[in-house]
Amino acid sequence: MALTLMEGNEAIAWGARAAGCRFFAGYPITPATTVYNAMLKHLPPEGGICMQGEDEIASLGFCLGASMAGWKTMTATSGPGISLYSEQISFAIGSEIPVVIVDVQRLGPSTGSATKGADGDIQFLQWGNSGGLPVIVLAPVDITDCIVLTMQAFNLAETYRCPVFLAANKEISMTRETVDLDAIVLPDIINRRQADPARQFLPFGTSGERLTPAFLPIGGNRAVRQTSSTHGPDGYITADPELIARNQDRLQRKITSQADRFVFSEYDAAAGAETLIVTYGVTARAAKTAVETLRDAGTPVSLLVLKTLWPVPEALLREKGAGYDRIVVVEMNLGQYVREIQRVLPDRDIRFLGQMDGELIKPRQIEEVVRHG
């Protein structure tokens, strides 16, 4: 056994290193700074680079440049920084640049409470880019998730050449837990597909059923074009409506058509249960305790913990939600993800429990909603 005491941010850094990340840039912000601190310890011994940008915009820009050169890259921030990241996120989506972005959420809006957790960025992570194209967002529950989902985030970024978010939370990221590193089943490592050196290279060209282009690094032996403007397969700027529409459709479908391949979740069903609790992130811990208490008291209830938030795992929600009369959605905001549950399951009786006051949702609050609605 390799029992180790670490906080969530340290676990995220551990997972990033294990996934092959060798470049990190960030700007200090509570409660994400300890990701930077941990990467500062991990990367130099591995021949990697860890640096502080002059601000959040530059930090993500450094990551995108390093990624275009072929490095696996990561940055970490909180809500105010995510707001500043927006333009660079759009660049990463449109120019298909792999990067992992850790959002250690804190109470907002604006500066908010830097030392209080919340899940207030969930909708912003999905829609915080110009153009409204899809992104991938994973949400850890505990230390093990911080390691495994970070590695999965890198795999997805490499596979689909896109930004992937890890929607953490102050309470997950700055809580220390004991973890047995030897007992964790780590995913296989995936690297981006390299272009065939014997064939003509189109920076954004695809063929057959592949919707994600092969990669060549900038600065190598072959010319690589990169632009943040609308472009065709050759990387040249274009205003041709047909080329633009075709590329926008591909950017959308390369994520949405594959969404069922990266649905991470936990489902704990109880025989005879009429109520299903749906939650994610740190609130899943309170939900697990509430479920145990309710079952011990003779009230069977089931639990679905979502770890893939975007794209919405619609097939999973329809499958798991089909057998229940009532669904209780619990999240640490005033109602962001519950709207997706209502959209996907319009014929279900959906109840909502949420708050955004700097306090964690407690098990007894969930129990009350289940018992009394």
PDB file of N, CA, C and O in Angstrom, residues 121-189:
ATOM      1  N   ASP A 121     -20.114  28.031 -11.812  1.00  0.00           N
ATOM      2  CA  ASP A 121     -19.564  28.240 -13.159  1.00  0.00           C
ATOM      3  C   ASP A 121     -20.046  27.206 -14.168  1.00  0.00           C
ATOM      4  O   ASP A 121     -19.567  27.201 -15.312  1.00  0.00           O
ATOM      5  N   ILE A 122     -20.959  26.349 -13.770  1.00  0.00           N
ATOM      6  CA  ILE A 122     -21.300  25.187 -14.597  1.00  0.00           C
ATOM      7  C   ILE A 122     -21.822  25.600 -15.973  1.00  0.00           C
ATOM      8  O   ILE A 122     -21.377  25.081 -17.011  1.00  0.00           O
ATOM      9  N   GLN A 123     -22.767  26.527 -16.011  1.00  0.00           N
ATOM     10  CA  GLN A 123     -23.273  26.977 -17.304  1.00  0.00           C
ATOM     11  C   GLN A 123     -22.223  27.776 -18.068  1.00  0.00           C
ATOM     12  O   GLN A 123     -22.121  27.692 -19.284  1.00  0.00           O
ATOM     13  N   PHE A 124     -21.423  28.559 -17.331  1.00  0.00           N
ATOM     14  CA  PHE A 124     -20.416  29.379 -18.000  1.00  0.00           C
ATOM     15  C   PHE A 124     -19.365  28.526 -18.696  1.00  0.00           C
ATOM     16  O   PHE A 124     -18.871  28.887 -19.770  1.00  0.00           O
ATOM     17  N   LEU A 125     -19.017  27.399 -18.092  1.00  0.00           N
ATOM     18  CA  LEU A 125     -18.042  26.518 -18.732  1.00  0.00           C
ATOM     19  C   LEU A 125     -18.549  26.023 -20.077  1.00  0.00           C
ATOM     20  O   LEU A 125     -17.768  25.861 -21.033  1.00  0.00           O
ATOM     21  N   GLN A 126     -19.840  25.769 -20.169  1.00  0.00           N
ATOM     22  CA  GLN A 126     -20.410  25.300 -21.432  1.00  0.00           C
ATOM     23  C   GLN A 126     -20.528  26.418 -22.455  1.00  0.00           C
ATOM     24  O   GLN A 126     -20.192  26.236 -23.618  1.00  0.00           O
ATOM     25  N   TRP A 127     -20.977  27.594 -22.020  1.00  0.00           N
ATOM     26  CA  TRP A 127     -21.338  28.635 -22.973  1.00  0.00           C
ATOM     27  C   TRP A 127     -20.377  29.823 -22.959  1.00  0.00           C
ATOM     28  O   TRP A 127     -20.656  30.850 -23.568  1.00  0.00           O
ATOM     29  N   GLY A 128     -19.238  29.684 -22.291  1.00  0.00           N
ATOM     30  CA  GLY A 128     -18.313  30.814 -22.176  1.00  0.00           C
ATOM     31  C   GLY A 128     -17.371  30.968 -23.344  1.00  0.00           C
ATOM     32  O   GLY A 128     -16.238  31.425 -23.172  1.00  0.00           O
ATOM     33  N   ASN A 129     -17.808  30.607 -24.543  1.00  0.00           N
ATOM     34  CA  ASN A 129     -16.991  30.814 -25.732  1.00  0.00           C
ATOM     35  C   ASN A 129     -17.829  31.449 -26.820  1.00  0.00           C
ATOM     36  O   ASN A 129     -19.035  31.211 -26.918  1.00  0.00           O
ATOM     37  N   SER A 130     -17.209  32.282 -27.621  1.00  0.00           N
ATOM     38  CA  SER A 130     -17.936  32.892 -28.735  1.00  0.00           C
ATOM     39  C   SER A 130     -18.194  31.827 -29.791  1.00  0.00           C
ATOM     40  O   SER A 130     -17.295  31.094 -30.185  1.00  0.00           O
ATOM     41  N   GLY A 131     -19.432  31.723 -30.202  1.00  0.00           N
ATOM     42  CA  GLY A 131     -19.808  30.698 -31.176  1.00  0.00           C
ATOM     43  C   GLY A 131     -20.651  29.591 -30.580  1.00  0.00           C
ATOM     44  O   GLY A 131     -21.370  28.912 -31.303  1.00  0.00           O
ATOM     45  N   GLY A 132     -20.550  29.395 -29.266  1.00  0.00           N
ATOM     46  CA  GLY A 132     -21.415  28.419 -28.609  1.00  0.00           C
ATOM     47  C   GLY A 132     -21.147  26.980 -28.986  1.00  0.00           C
ATOM     48  O   GLY A 132     -22.051  26.147 -28.922  1.00  0.00           O
ATOM     49  N   LEU A 133     -19.916  26.651 -29.377  1.00  0.00           N
ATOM     50  CA  LEU A 133     -19.602  25.268 -29.737  1.00  0.00           C
ATOM     51  C   LEU A 133     -19.372  24.431 -28.480  1.00  0.00           C
ATOM     52  O   LEU A 133     -19.023  24.952 -27.423  1.00  0.00           O
ATOM     53  N   PRO A 134     -19.565  23.123 -28.579  1.00  0.00           N
ATOM     54  CA  PRO A 134     -19.534  22.278 -27.378  1.00  0.00           C
ATOM     55  C   PRO A 134     -18.130  22.113 -26.809  1.00  0.00           C
ATOM     56  O   PRO A 134     -17.126  22.174 -27.526  1.00  0.00           O
ATOM     57  N   VAL A 135     -18.084  21.903 -25.496  1.00  0.00           N
ATOM     58  CA  VAL A 135     -16.843  21.581 -24.797  1.00  0.00           C
ATOM     59  C   VAL A 135     -17.098  20.357 -23.934  1.00  0.00           C
ATOM     60  O   VAL A 135     -18.233  19.903 -23.785  1.00  0.00           O
ATOM     61  N   ILE A 136     -16.045  19.828 -23.342  1.00  0.00           N
ATOM     62  CA  ILE A 136     -16.144  18.682 -22.444  1.00  0.00           C
ATOM     63  C   ILE A 136     -15.830  19.157 -21.031  1.00  0.00           C
ATOM     64  O   ILE A 136     -14.820  19.837 -20.804  1.00  0.00           O
ATOM     65  N   VAL A 137     -16.707  18.806 -20.089  1.00  0.00           N
ATOM     66  CA  VAL A 137     -16.518  19.196 -18.694  1.00  0.00           C
ATOM     67  C   VAL A 137     -16.693  17.971 -17.803  1.00  0.00           C
ATOM     68  O   VAL A 137     -17.732  17.302 -17.854  1.00  0.00           O
ATOM     69  N   LEU A 138     -15.672  17.679 -17.000  1.00  0.00           N
ATOM     70  CA  LEU A 138     -15.710  16.574 -16.040  1.00  0.00           C
ATOM     71  C   LEU A 138     -15.722  17.151 -14.629  1.00  0.00           C
ATOM     72  O   LEU A 138     -15.118  18.197 -14.376  1.00  0.00           O
ATOM     73  N   ALA A 139     -16.396  16.455 -13.704  1.00  0.00           N
ATOM     74  CA  ALA A 139     -16.557  16.966 -12.342  1.00  0.00           C
ATOM     75  C   ALA A 139     -16.141  15.909 -11.327  1.00  0.00           C
ATOM     76  O   ALA A 139     -16.842  14.906 -11.154  1.00  0.00           O
ATOM     77  N   PRO A 140     -15.030  16.108 -10.620  1.00  0.00           N
ATOM     78  CA  PRO A 140     -14.594  15.144  -9.609  1.00  0.00           C
ATOM     79  C   PRO A 140     -15.392  15.252  -8.323  1.00  0.00           C
ATOM     80  O   PRO A 140     -15.939  16.307  -7.998  1.00  0.00           O
ATOM     81  N   VAL A 141     -15.424  14.141  -7.576  1.00  0.00           N
ATOM     82  CA  VAL A 141     -16.111  14.086  -6.283  1.00  0.00           C
ATOM     83  C   VAL A 141     -15.108  14.009  -5.136  1.00  0.00           C
ATOM     84  O   VAL A 141     -15.336  14.566  -4.069  1.00  0.00           O
ATOM     85  N   ASP A 142     -13.972  13.319  -5.371  1.00  0.00           N
ATOM     86  CA  ASP A 142     -13.019  13.079  -4.292  1.00  0.00           C
ATOM     87  C   ASP A 142     -11.602  13.038  -4.851  1.00  0.00           C
ATOM     88  O   ASP A 142     -11.368  13.326  -6.030  1.00  0.00           O
ATOM     89  N   ILE A 143     -10.655  12.663  -3.988  1.00  0.00           N
ATOM     90  CA  ILE A 143      -9.245  12.646  -4.365  1.00  0.00           C
ATOM     91  C   ILE A 143      -8.983  11.684  -5.527  1.00  0.00           C
ATOM     92  O   ILE A 143      -8.249  12.005  -6.466  1.00  0.00           O
ATOM     93  N   THR A 144      -9.574  10.511  -5.459  1.00  0.00           N
ATOM     94  CA  THR A 144      -9.374   9.540  -6.545  1.00  0.00           C
ATOM     95  C   THR A 144      -9.846  10.111  -7.866  1.00  0.00           C
ATOM     96  O   THR A 144      -9.169   9.985  -8.900  1.00  0.00           O
ATOM     97  N   ASP A 145     -11.001  10.752  -7.864  1.00  0.00           N
ATOM     98  CA  ASP A 145     -11.502  11.390  -9.085  1.00  0.00           C
ATOM     99  C   ASP A 145     -10.552  12.470  -9.574  1.00  0.00           C
ATOM    100  O   ASP A 145     -10.355  12.640 -10.786  1.00  0.00           O
ATOM    101  N   CYS A 146      -9.981  13.231  -8.647  1.00  0.00           N
ATOM    102  CA  CYS A 146      -9.063  14.294  -9.044  1.00  0.00           C
ATOM    103  C   CYS A 146      -7.898  13.730  -9.849  1.00  0.00           C
ATOM    104  O   CYS A 146      -7.423  14.364 -10.797  1.00  0.00           O
ATOM    105  N   ILE A 147      -7.456  12.547  -9.489  1.00  0.00           N
ATOM    106  CA  ILE A 147      -6.374  11.901 -10.233  1.00  0.00           C
ATOM    107  C   ILE A 147      -6.890  11.318 -11.546  1.00  0.00           C
ATOM    108  O   ILE A 147      -6.396  11.634 -12.632  1.00  0.00           O
ATOM    109  N   VAL A 148      -7.896  10.462 -11.439  1.00  0.00           N
ATOM    110  CA  VAL A 148      -8.353   9.705 -12.616  1.00  0.00           C
ATOM    111  C   VAL A 148      -9.010  10.617 -13.653  1.00  0.00           C
ATOM    112  O   VAL A 148      -8.736  10.504 -14.862  1.00  0.00           O
ATOM    113  N   LEU A 149      -9.875  11.523 -13.213  1.00  0.00           N
ATOM    114  CA  LEU A 149     -10.560  12.389 -14.179  1.00  0.00           C
ATOM    115  C   LEU A 149      -9.603  13.394 -14.812  1.00  0.00           C
ATOM    116  O   LEU A 149      -9.813  13.814 -15.953  1.00  0.00           O
ATOM    117  N   THR A 150      -8.565  13.794 -14.092  1.00  0.00           N
ATOM    118  CA  THR A 150      -7.554  14.647 -14.724  1.00  0.00           C
ATOM    119  C   THR A 150      -6.867  13.894 -15.855  1.00  0.00           C
ATOM    120  O   THR A 150      -6.654  14.436 -16.952  1.00  0.00           O
ATOM    121  N   MET A 151      -6.534  12.630 -15.620  1.00  0.00           N
ATOM    122  CA  MET A 151      -5.927  11.829 -16.678  1.00  0.00           C
ATOM    123  C   MET A 151      -6.895  11.635 -17.843  1.00  0.00           C
ATOM    124  O   MET A 151      -6.495  11.720 -19.018  1.00  0.00           O
ATOM    125  N   GLN A 152      -8.164  11.398 -17.536  1.00  0.00           N
ATOM    126  CA  GLN A 152      -9.167  11.272 -18.591  1.00  0.00           C
ATOM    127  C   GLN A 152      -9.321  12.582 -19.365  1.00  0.00           C
ATOM    128  O   GLN A 152      -9.537  12.575 -20.579  1.00  0.00           O
ATOM    129  N   ALA A 153      -9.219  13.705 -18.651  1.00  0.00           N
ATOM    130  CA  ALA A 153      -9.320  15.004 -19.317  1.00  0.00           C
ATOM    131  C   ALA A 153      -8.214  15.157 -20.358  1.00  0.00           C
ATOM    132  O   ALA A 153      -8.451  15.639 -21.480  1.00  0.00           O
ATOM    133  N   PHE A 154      -6.994  14.749 -20.004  1.00  0.00           N
ATOM    134  CA  PHE A 154      -5.907  14.805 -20.983  1.00  0.00           C
ATOM    135  C   PHE A 154      -6.166  13.859 -22.150  1.00  0.00           C
ATOM    136  O   PHE A 154      -5.920  14.215 -23.315  1.00  0.00           O
ATOM    137  N   ASN A 155      -6.652  12.668 -21.865  1.00  0.00           N
ATOM    138  CA  ASN A 155      -6.953  11.725 -22.942  1.00  0.00           C
ATOM    139  C   ASN A 155      -7.986  12.300 -23.907  1.00  0.00           C
ATOM    140  O   ASN A 155      -7.855  12.159 -25.133  1.00  0.00           O
ATOM    141  N   LEU A 156      -9.008  12.943 -23.365  1.00  0.00           N
ATOM    142  CA  LEU A 156     -10.059  13.512 -24.212  1.00  0.00           C
ATOM    143  C   LEU A 156      -9.542  14.715 -24.993  1.00  0.00           C
ATOM    144  O   LEU A 156      -9.880  14.888 -26.179  1.00  0.00           O
ATOM    145  N   ALA A 157      -8.744  15.551 -24.349  1.00  0.00           N
ATOM    146  CA  ALA A 157      -8.174  16.698 -25.051  1.00  0.00           C
ATOM    147  C   ALA A 157      -7.310  16.243 -26.223  1.00  0.00           C
ATOM    148  O   ALA A 157      -7.353  16.826 -27.317  1.00  0.00           O
ATOM    149  N   GLU A 158      -6.538  15.179 -26.002  1.00  0.00           N
ATOM    150  CA  GLU A 158      -5.667  14.664 -27.056  1.00  0.00           C
ATOM    151  C   GLU A 158      -6.469  13.988 -28.167  1.00  0.00           C
ATOM    152  O   GLU A 158      -6.160  14.123 -29.352  1.00  0.00           O
ATOM    153  N   THR A 159      -7.502  13.242 -27.777  1.00  0.00           N
ATOM    154  CA  THR A 159      -8.304  12.499 -28.758  1.00  0.00           C
ATOM    155  C   THR A 159      -9.086  13.425 -29.672  1.00  0.00           C
ATOM    156  O   THR A 159      -9.132  13.227 -30.897  1.00  0.00           O
ATOM    157  N   TYR A 160      -9.705  14.453 -29.072  1.00  0.00           N
ATOM    158  CA  TYR A 160     -10.615  15.310 -29.841  1.00  0.00           C
ATOM    159  C   TYR A 160     -10.030  16.686 -30.132  1.00  0.00           C
ATOM    160  O   TYR A 160     -10.714  17.527 -30.701  1.00  0.00           O
ATOM    161  N   ARG A 161      -8.762  16.895 -29.754  1.00  0.00           N
ATOM    162  CA  ARG A 161      -8.094  18.171 -29.998  1.00  0.00           C
ATOM    163  C   ARG A 161      -8.995  19.337 -29.595  1.00  0.00           C
ATOM    164  O   ARG A 161      -9.456  20.117 -30.434  1.00  0.00           O
ATOM    165  N   CYS A 162      -9.206  19.463 -28.308  1.00  0.00           N
ATOM    166  CA  CYS A 162     -10.120  20.480 -27.798  1.00  0.00           C
ATOM    167  C   CYS A 162      -9.754  20.813 -26.356  1.00  0.00           C
ATOM    168  O   CYS A 162      -9.031  20.055 -25.707  1.00  0.00           O
ATOM    169  N   PRO A 163     -10.267  21.933 -25.832  1.00  0.00           N
ATOM    170  CA  PRO A 163     -10.106  22.175 -24.397  1.00  0.00           C
ATOM    171  C   PRO A 163     -11.034  21.268 -23.603  1.00  0.00           C
ATOM    172  O   PRO A 163     -12.170  21.017 -24.007  1.00  0.00           O
ATOM    173  N   VAL A 164     -10.554  20.763 -22.489  1.00  0.00           N
ATOM    174  CA  VAL A 164     -11.366  19.950 -21.579  1.00  0.00           C
ATOM    175  C   VAL A 164     -11.259  20.572 -20.191  1.00  0.00           C
ATOM    176  O   VAL A 164     -10.157  20.857 -19.709  1.00  0.00           O
ATOM    177  N   PHE A 165     -12.404  20.776 -19.565  1.00  0.00           N
ATOM    178  CA  PHE A 165     -12.452  21.403 -18.253  1.00  0.00           C
ATOM    179  C   PHE A 165     -12.580  20.358 -17.149  1.00  0.00           C
ATOM    180  O   PHE A 165     -13.290  19.361 -17.307  1.00  0.00           O
ATOM    181  N   LEU A 166     -11.921  20.623 -16.039  1.00  0.00           N
ATOM    182  CA  LEU A 166     -12.152  19.887 -14.816  1.00  0.00           C
ATOM    183  C   LEU A 166     -12.839  20.846 -13.852  1.00  0.00           C
ATOM    184  O   LEU A 166     -12.230  21.801 -13.373  1.00  0.00           O
ATOM    185  N   ALA A 167     -14.134  20.603 -13.608  1.00  0.00           N
ATOM    186  CA  ALA A 167     -14.935  21.487 -12.754  1.00  0.00           C
ATOM    187  C   ALA A 167     -14.802  21.031 -11.311  1.00  0.00           C
ATOM    188  O   ALA A 167     -15.621  20.274 -10.789  1.00  0.00           O
ATOM    189  N   ALA A 168     -13.732  21.474 -10.669  1.00  0.00           N
ATOM    190  CA  ALA A 168     -13.525  21.154  -9.266  1.00  0.00           C
ATOM    191  C   ALA A 168     -14.252  22.175  -8.398  1.00  0.00           C
ATOM    192  O   ALA A 168     -15.070  22.944  -8.879  1.00  0.00           O
ATOM    193  N   ASN A 169     -13.929  22.199  -7.136  1.00  0.00           N
ATOM    194  CA  ASN A 169     -14.638  23.040  -6.174  1.00  0.00           C
ATOM    195  C   ASN A 169     -13.689  23.246  -5.006  1.00  0.00           C
ATOM    196  O   ASN A 169     -12.900  22.358  -4.668  1.00  0.00           O
ATOM    197  N   LYS A 170     -13.738  24.403  -4.386  1.00  0.00           N
ATOM    198  CA  LYS A 170     -12.833  24.702  -3.276  1.00  0.00           C
ATOM    199  C   LYS A 170     -12.822  23.594  -2.240  1.00  0.00           C
ATOM    200  O   LYS A 170     -11.777  23.215  -1.702  1.00  0.00           O
ATOM    201  N   GLU A 171     -13.996  23.019  -1.938  1.00  0.00           N
ATOM    202  CA  GLU A 171     -14.085  22.016  -0.876  1.00  0.00           C
ATOM    203  C   GLU A 171     -13.430  20.706  -1.274  1.00  0.00           C
ATOM    204  O   GLU A 171     -12.932  19.972  -0.432  1.00  0.00           O
ATOM    205  N   ILE A 172     -13.424  20.382  -2.552  1.00  0.00           N
ATOM    206  CA  ILE A 172     -12.732  19.188  -3.037  1.00  0.00           C
ATOM    207  C   ILE A 172     -11.238  19.455  -3.140  1.00  0.00           C
ATOM    208  O   ILE A 172     -10.408  18.656  -2.704  1.00  0.00           O
ATOM    209  N   SER A 173     -10.898  20.608  -3.678  1.00  0.00           N
ATOM    210  CA  SER A 173      -9.507  20.895  -4.017  1.00  0.00           C
ATOM    211  C   SER A 173      -8.635  21.212  -2.817  1.00  0.00           C
ATOM    212  O   SER A 173      -7.423  21.021  -2.860  1.00  0.00           O
ATOM    213  N   MET A 174      -9.220  21.709  -1.727  1.00  0.00           N
ATOM    214  CA  MET A 174      -8.413  22.113  -0.585  1.00  0.00           C
ATOM    215  C   MET A 174      -8.694  21.271   0.658  1.00  0.00           C
ATOM    216  O   MET A 174      -8.323  21.650   1.774  1.00  0.00           O
ATOM    217  N   THR A 175      -9.331  20.121   0.456  1.00  0.00           N
ATOM    218  CA  THR A 175      -9.536  19.159   1.543  1.00  0.00           C
ATOM    219  C   THR A 175      -8.507  18.048   1.407  1.00  0.00           C
ATOM    220  O   THR A 175      -8.338  17.479   0.330  1.00  0.00           O
ATOM    221  N   ARG A 176      -7.828  17.745   2.511  1.00  0.00           N
ATOM    222  CA  ARG A 176      -6.833  16.678   2.500  1.00  0.00           C
ATOM    223  C   ARG A 176      -7.488  15.343   2.838  1.00  0.00           C
ATOM    224  O   ARG A 176      -8.290  15.257   3.760  1.00  0.00           O
ATOM    225  N   GLU A 177      -7.137  14.330   2.071  1.00  0.00           N
ATOM    226  CA  GLU A 177      -7.651  12.985   2.277  1.00  0.00           C
ATOM    227  C   GLU A 177      -6.513  11.976   2.144  1.00  0.00           C
ATOM    228  O   GLU A 177      -5.521  12.230   1.453  1.00  0.00           O
ATOM    229  N   THR A 178      -6.699  10.851   2.769  1.00  0.00           N
ATOM    230  CA  THR A 178      -5.744   9.749   2.608  1.00  0.00           C
ATOM    231  C   THR A 178      -6.154   8.919   1.396  1.00  0.00           C
ATOM    232  O   THR A 178      -7.313   8.541   1.250  1.00  0.00           O
ATOM    233  N   VAL A 179      -5.201   8.642   0.539  1.00  0.00           N
ATOM    234  CA  VAL A 179      -5.483   7.871  -0.660  1.00  0.00           C
ATOM    235  C   VAL A 179      -4.398   6.809  -0.833  1.00  0.00           C
ATOM    236  O   VAL A 179      -3.214   7.057  -0.556  1.00  0.00           O
ATOM    237  N   ASP A 180      -4.822   5.619  -1.250  1.00  0.00           N
ATOM    238  CA  ASP A 180      -3.883   4.545  -1.566  1.00  0.00           C
ATOM    239  C   ASP A 180      -3.599   4.615  -3.064  1.00  0.00           C
ATOM    240  O   ASP A 180      -4.387   4.144  -3.887  1.00  0.00           O
ATOM    241  N   LEU A 181      -2.474   5.194  -3.416  1.00  0.00           N
ATOM    242  CA  LEU A 181      -2.148   5.404  -4.824  1.00  0.00           C
ATOM    243  C   LEU A 181      -2.010   4.086  -5.584  1.00  0.00           C
ATOM    244  O   LEU A 181      -2.336   4.011  -6.772  1.00  0.00           O
ATOM    245  N   ASP A 182      -1.558   3.044  -4.905  1.00  0.00           N
ATOM    246  CA  ASP A 182      -1.392   1.755  -5.578  1.00  0.00           C
ATOM    247  C   ASP A 182      -2.720   1.100  -5.922  1.00  0.00           C
ATOM    248  O   ASP A 182      -2.791   0.232  -6.795  1.00  0.00           O
ATOM    249  N   ALA A 183      -3.783   1.497  -5.225  1.00  0.00           N
ATOM    250  CA  ALA A 183      -5.085   0.865  -5.429  1.00  0.00           C
ATOM    251  C   ALA A 183      -5.900   1.531  -6.536  1.00  0.00           C
ATOM    252  O   ALA A 183      -6.929   1.001  -6.948  1.00  0.00           O
ATOM    253  N   ILE A 184      -5.450   2.671  -7.005  1.00  0.00           N
ATOM    254  CA  ILE A 184      -6.204   3.397  -8.031  1.00  0.00           C
ATOM    255  C   ILE A 184      -5.937   2.781  -9.402  1.00  0.00           C
ATOM    256  O   ILE A 184      -4.785   2.577  -9.798  1.00  0.00           O
ATOM    257  N   VAL A 185      -6.990   2.488 -10.117  1.00  0.00           N
ATOM    258  CA  VAL A 185      -6.871   1.968 -11.484  1.00  0.00           C
ATOM    259  C   VAL A 185      -6.751   3.159 -12.429  1.00  0.00           C
ATOM    260  O   VAL A 185      -7.718   3.900 -12.641  1.00  0.00           O
ATOM    261  N   LEU A 186      -5.573   3.357 -12.967  1.00  0.00           N
ATOM    262  CA  LEU A 186      -5.317   4.505 -13.830  1.00  0.00           C
ATOM    263  C   LEU A 186      -5.675   4.174 -15.281  1.00  0.00           C
ATOM    264  O   LEU A 186      -5.430   3.057 -15.743  1.00  0.00           O
ATOM    265  N   PRO A 187      -6.238   5.127 -15.998  1.00  0.00           N
ATOM    266  CA  PRO A 187      -6.556   4.868 -17.409  1.00  0.00           C
ATOM    267  C   PRO A 187      -5.296   4.812 -18.253  1.00  0.00           C
ATOM    268  O   PRO A 187      -4.254   5.373 -17.890  1.00  0.00           O
ATOM    269  N   ASP A 188      -5.385   4.117 -19.374  1.00  0.00           N
ATOM    270  CA  ASP A 188      -4.289   4.122 -20.330  1.00  0.00           C
ATOM    271  C   ASP A 188      -4.095   5.540 -20.866  1.00  0.00           C
ATOM    272  O   ASP A 188      -5.050   6.311 -20.998  1.00  0.00           O
ATOM    273  N   ILE A 189      -2.867   5.858 -21.213  1.00  0.00           N
ATOM    274  CA  ILE A 189      -2.554   7.209 -21.687  1.00  0.00           C
ATOM    275  C   ILE A 189      -2.734   7.276 -23.199  1.00  0.00           C
ATOM    276  O   ILE A 189      -2.277   6.400 -23.940  1.00  0.00           O
TER     277      ILE A 189
END
